[in-house]
Amino acid sequence: MSLPATSGECFLGYTLFRASPYGFVTAGRLAQGSEIIASSGQTIRVKEVSITPLAEQDLVELSTISAGLKVSKCHRVMVQRGSSPQTIPAGNLRFGDPVYISGDKVEKLIDVRNVLEWVELVSVTFEPDETVEAFHPAPASILSKGHGFPKTSRRSTRRSTRRGTSADVRSSIPDTDDGWQD
């Protein structure tokens, strides 16, 4: 989801931001002067950053059909009111509210959950105050491989026997009546 950061502990420490077209940085690793990519594609700087140590926090978990975000209740989230965007604290959002997601698209919230979690929170102020895309790493991923050749089994050309029977199965299949010819 796209959202501006403000003062107040808002982002989870493991939240990811685009640091370049090909890389990400976690909120917990940001420092004054760090650069990230805003949702517009413009490079913006971290003006201020402060970290709240690991503690139990009141959070809001927001979900649309294709996006999700977990932040503190004070976090500003971009919503559509009428035909223009504005920010609303995450704790004030409700099911069905239209929020902006990546690509400046608007989707309705299909789930809003208040949760308590032990997390590190990071307060970040960006200059200029642009919307940013915030991502959460997947808890696990499906393993796969790239293009390659399938492994072939190499079998012996020798005929073997199992339990005293021939390995040539064709000789063990009896002739049967087709039934369709009289």
mmCIF file of C-alpha atoms in Angstrom:
data_model
loop_
_atom_site.group_PDB
_atom_site.id
_atom_site.type_symbol
_atom_site.label_atom_id
_atom_site.label_comp_id
_atom_site.label_asym_id
_atom_site.label_seq_id
_atom_site.Cartn_x
_atom_site.Cartn_y
_atom_site.Cartn_z
ATOM 1 C CA MET A 1 0.000 0.000 0.000
ATOM 2 C CA SER A 2 1.161 3.536 -0.579
ATOM 3 C CA LEU A 3 1.346 5.784 2.430
ATOM 4 C CA PRO A 4 3.283 8.726 3.792
ATOM 5 C CA ALA A 5 5.225 8.351 7.014
ATOM 6 C CA THR A 6 4.853 10.840 9.822
ATOM 7 C CA SER A 7 6.185 11.385 13.265
ATOM 8 C CA GLY A 8 5.013 8.807 15.757
ATOM 9 C CA GLU A 9 5.981 5.155 15.787
ATOM 10 C CA CYS A 10 4.406 3.809 12.637
ATOM 11 C CA PHE A 11 6.350 1.251 10.604
ATOM 12 C CA LEU A 12 7.272 -2.213 11.844
ATOM 13 C CA GLY A 13 11.036 -2.704 11.970
ATOM 14 C CA TYR A 14 10.925 -5.407 9.281
ATOM 15 C CA THR A 15 8.832 -3.325 6.839
ATOM 16 C CA LEU A 16 10.562 -3.119 3.441
ATOM 17 C CA PHE A 17 10.976 -0.030 1.243
ATOM 18 C CA ARG A 18 12.345 0.205 -2.302
ATOM 19 C CA ALA A 19 15.928 1.430 -2.048
ATOM 20 C CA SER A 20 16.610 1.118 -5.771
ATOM 21 C CA PRO A 21 14.810 -0.363 -8.747
ATOM 22 C CA TYR A 22 16.265 -3.757 -7.738
ATOM 23 C CA GLY A 23 16.667 -3.662 -3.963
ATOM 24 C CA PHE A 24 14.909 -3.144 -0.661
ATOM 25 C CA VAL A 25 15.830 -1.873 2.798
ATOM 26 C CA THR A 26 14.064 -2.549 6.090
ATOM 27 C CA ALA A 27 12.720 0.294 8.213
ATOM 28 C CA GLY A 28 15.009 -0.819 11.039
ATOM 29 C CA ARG A 29 18.085 -0.161 8.864
ATOM 30 C CA LEU A 30 17.113 3.355 7.756
ATOM 31 C CA ALA A 31 19.214 6.276 8.988
ATOM 32 C CA GLN A 32 19.077 10.013 8.541
ATOM 33 C CA GLY A 33 20.097 10.719 4.937
ATOM 34 C CA SER A 34 19.121 7.255 3.636
ATOM 35 C CA GLU A 35 17.428 7.323 0.240
ATOM 36 C CA ILE A 36 14.422 5.299 -0.848
ATOM 37 C CA ILE A 37 12.160 5.300 -3.882
ATOM 38 C CA ALA A 38 8.732 6.946 -3.429
ATOM 39 C CA SER A 39 5.660 5.419 -5.079
ATOM 40 C CA SER A 40 6.048 8.058 -7.828
ATOM 41 C CA GLY A 41 9.515 6.699 -8.663
ATOM 42 C CA GLN A 42 11.236 9.816 -7.252
ATOM 43 C CA THR A 43 14.147 9.375 -4.844
ATOM 44 C CA ILE A 44 13.384 10.796 -1.387
ATOM 45 C CA ARG A 45 15.563 11.136 1.732
ATOM 46 C CA VAL A 46 15.015 10.108 5.317
ATOM 47 C CA LYS A 47 14.868 13.362 7.291
ATOM 48 C CA GLU A 48 14.389 11.805 10.742
ATOM 49 C CA VAL A 49 14.246 8.295 12.107
ATOM 50 C CA SER A 50 13.790 6.907 15.606
ATOM 51 C CA ILE A 51 13.336 3.345 16.786
ATOM 52 C CA THR A 52 11.114 2.132 19.602
ATOM 53 C CA PRO A 53 12.636 -1.030 21.097
ATOM 54 C CA LEU A 54 10.875 -4.378 20.972
ATOM 55 C CA ALA A 55 7.639 -4.191 22.974
ATOM 56 C CA GLU A 56 4.014 -5.281 22.778
ATOM 57 C CA GLN A 57 2.274 -2.850 20.413
ATOM 58 C CA ASP A 58 -1.304 -2.138 19.265
ATOM 59 C CA LEU A 59 -1.257 -2.599 15.498
ATOM 60 C CA VAL A 60 -3.728 -2.548 12.640
ATOM 61 C CA GLU A 61 -3.581 -5.155 9.877
ATOM 62 C CA LEU A 62 -5.174 -3.907 6.650
ATOM 63 C CA SER A 63 -6.060 -6.097 3.657
ATOM 64 C CA THR A 64 -7.499 -5.477 0.202
ATOM 65 C CA ILE A 65 -8.008 -8.103 -2.483
ATOM 66 C CA SER A 66 -4.387 -7.681 -3.655
ATOM 67 C CA ALA A 67 -2.466 -5.736 -0.978
ATOM 68 C CA GLY A 68 -1.821 -5.782 2.736
ATOM 69 C CA LEU A 69 -0.090 -3.735 5.392
ATOM 70 C CA LYS A 70 0.448 -3.914 9.148
ATOM 71 C CA VAL A 71 1.237 -0.638 10.946
ATOM 72 C CA SER A 72 0.632 1.193 14.220
ATOM 73 C CA LYS A 73 -2.789 2.760 14.749
ATOM 74 C CA CYS A 74 -1.363 6.280 14.303
ATOM 75 C CA HIS A 75 0.026 5.564 10.843
ATOM 76 C CA ARG A 76 -1.286 7.733 7.987
ATOM 77 C CA VAL A 77 -2.822 5.665 5.188
ATOM 78 C CA MET A 78 -3.852 7.075 1.813
ATOM 79 C CA VAL A 79 -7.612 6.804 1.240
ATOM 80 C CA GLN A 80 -9.963 8.106 -1.413
ATOM 81 C CA ARG A 81 -12.550 10.614 -0.228
ATOM 82 C CA GLY A 82 -14.720 11.808 -3.069
ATOM 83 C CA SER A 83 -12.370 12.061 -6.016
ATOM 84 C CA SER A 84 -9.258 13.125 -4.103
ATOM 85 C CA PRO A 85 -6.729 11.330 -1.914
ATOM 86 C CA GLN A 86 -6.251 12.133 1.762
ATOM 87 C CA THR A 87 -4.656 10.503 4.787
ATOM 88 C CA ILE A 88 -6.440 8.848 7.707
ATOM 89 C CA PRO A 89 -4.842 7.131 10.732
ATOM 90 C CA ALA A 90 -4.859 3.349 10.262
ATOM 91 C CA GLY A 91 -6.783 2.932 13.529
ATOM 92 C CA ASN A 92 -9.749 4.863 12.051
ATOM 93 C CA LEU A 93 -10.125 2.699 8.921
ATOM 94 C CA ARG A 94 -13.045 0.305 8.500
ATOM 95 C CA PHE A 95 -14.126 -2.542 6.246
ATOM 96 C CA GLY A 96 -15.056 -1.185 2.801
ATOM 97 C CA ASP A 97 -12.961 2.005 2.996
ATOM 98 C CA PRO A 98 -11.253 2.733 -0.367
ATOM 99 C CA VAL A 99 -7.443 2.853 0.018
ATOM 100 C CA TYR A 100 -4.665 3.542 -2.467
ATOM 101 C CA ILE A 101 -2.371 0.641 -3.345
ATOM 102 C CA SER A 102 0.658 0.282 -5.640
ATOM 103 C CA GLY A 103 0.273 1.940 -9.014
ATOM 104 C CA ASP A 104 -2.081 4.584 -7.552
ATOM 105 C CA LYS A 105 -4.964 2.127 -7.852
ATOM 106 C CA VAL A 106 -7.835 2.172 -5.371
ATOM 107 C CA GLU A 107 -9.193 -0.971 -3.682
ATOM 108 C CA LYS A 108 -11.641 -1.421 -0.837
ATOM 109 C CA LEU A 109 -10.501 -2.873 2.462
ATOM 110 C CA ILE A 110 -11.794 -6.419 2.856
ATOM 111 C CA ASP A 111 -10.313 -6.936 6.323
ATOM 112 C CA VAL A 112 -9.257 -4.620 9.156
ATOM 113 C CA ARG A 113 -7.869 -6.311 12.271
ATOM 114 C CA ASN A 114 -6.587 -4.865 15.509
ATOM 115 C CA VAL A 115 -3.722 -7.013 16.764
ATOM 116 C CA LEU A 116 -1.244 -7.003 19.652
ATOM 117 C CA GLU A 117 2.295 -8.029 18.696
ATOM 118 C CA TRP A 118 5.790 -7.830 20.097
ATOM 119 C CA VAL A 119 7.560 -5.711 17.474
ATOM 120 C CA GLU A 120 10.095 -2.945 17.027
ATOM 121 C CA LEU A 121 8.461 0.226 15.660
ATOM 122 C CA VAL A 122 10.245 2.794 13.527
ATOM 123 C CA SER A 123 9.206 6.438 13.153
ATOM 124 C CA VAL A 124 10.349 7.829 9.798
ATOM 125 C CA THR A 125 9.947 11.314 8.313
ATOM 126 C CA PHE A 126 10.668 11.610 4.598
ATOM 127 C CA GLU A 127 11.707 14.719 2.692
ATOM 128 C CA PRO A 128 9.720 15.514 0.669
ATOM 129 C CA ASP A 129 6.618 14.017 2.317
ATOM 130 C CA GLU A 130 5.738 11.657 -0.548
ATOM 131 C CA THR A 131 3.754 8.414 -0.531
ATOM 132 C CA VAL A 132 5.853 5.278 -0.275
ATOM 133 C CA GLU A 133 5.188 1.606 -0.896
ATOM 134 C CA ALA A 134 5.684 -0.468 2.233
ATOM 135 C CA PHE A 135 6.046 -4.248 1.966
ATOM 136 C CA HIS A 136 6.182 -7.074 4.466
ATOM 137 C CA PRO A 137 8.368 -10.074 3.733
ATOM 138 C CA ALA A 138 6.521 -13.337 3.221
ATOM 139 C CA PRO A 139 6.878 -15.676 6.217
ATOM 140 C CA ALA A 140 7.887 -18.528 3.907
ATOM 141 C CA SER A 141 8.196 -19.167 0.222
ATOM 142 C CA ILE A 142 7.664 -22.048 -2.145
ATOM 143 C CA LEU A 143 10.932 -23.565 -3.336
ATOM 144 C CA SER A 144 11.550 -23.982 -7.046
ATOM 145 C CA LYS A 145 14.351 -24.382 -9.538
ATOM 146 C CA GLY A 146 15.338 -22.591 -12.707
ATOM 147 C CA HIS A 147 15.365 -24.108 -16.174
ATOM 148 C CA GLY A 148 17.317 -27.324 -16.355
ATOM 149 C CA PHE A 149 17.373 -30.815 -17.697
ATOM 150 C CA PRO A 150 15.364 -33.534 -15.987
ATOM 151 C CA LYS A 151 17.421 -36.225 -14.382
ATOM 152 C CA THR A 152 17.156 -39.486 -16.229
ATOM 153 C CA SER A 153 17.371 -42.835 -14.565
ATOM 154 C CA ARG A 154 19.964 -45.134 -15.923
ATOM 155 C CA ARG A 155 18.708 -48.677 -15.865
ATOM 156 C CA SER A 156 20.628 -51.768 -16.588
ATOM 157 C CA THR A 157 19.966 -53.491 -19.912
ATOM 158 C CA ARG A 158 20.263 -56.843 -18.186
ATOM 159 C CA ARG A 159 17.110 -58.723 -17.483
ATOM 160 C CA SER A 160 16.596 -59.205 -13.826
ATOM 161 C CA THR A 161 14.251 -61.375 -11.909
ATOM 162 C CA ARG A 162 12.160 -60.587 -8.896
ATOM 163 C CA ARG A 163 11.050 -63.419 -6.664
ATOM 164 C CA GLY A 164 11.839 -65.914 -9.316
ATOM 165 C CA THR A 165 9.697 -64.396 -12.102
ATOM 166 C CA SER A 166 10.932 -62.982 -15.365
ATOM 167 C CA ALA A 167 11.316 -59.188 -15.676
ATOM 168 C CA ASP A 168 9.869 -59.408 -19.178
ATOM 169 C CA VAL A 169 6.296 -58.495 -18.295
ATOM 170 C CA ARG A 170 4.975 -59.092 -21.818
ATOM 171 C CA SER A 171 5.409 -62.823 -21.446
ATOM 172 C CA SER A 172 3.402 -62.846 -18.220
ATOM 173 C CA ILE A 173 0.268 -61.185 -19.656
ATOM 174 C CA PRO A 174 -2.247 -63.865 -20.731
ATOM 175 C CA ASP A 175 -4.295 -63.615 -23.912
ATOM 176 C CA THR A 176 -7.801 -62.420 -23.170
ATOM 177 C CA ASP A 177 -11.102 -62.518 -24.980
ATOM 178 C CA ASP A 178 -11.915 -59.121 -26.563
ATOM 179 C CA GLY A 179 -15.641 -59.657 -26.275
ATOM 180 C CA TRP A 180 -16.464 -57.308 -29.110
ATOM 181 C CA GLN A 181 -15.942 -59.900 -31.850
ATOM 182 C CA ASP A 182 -18.221 -62.926 -31.964
#
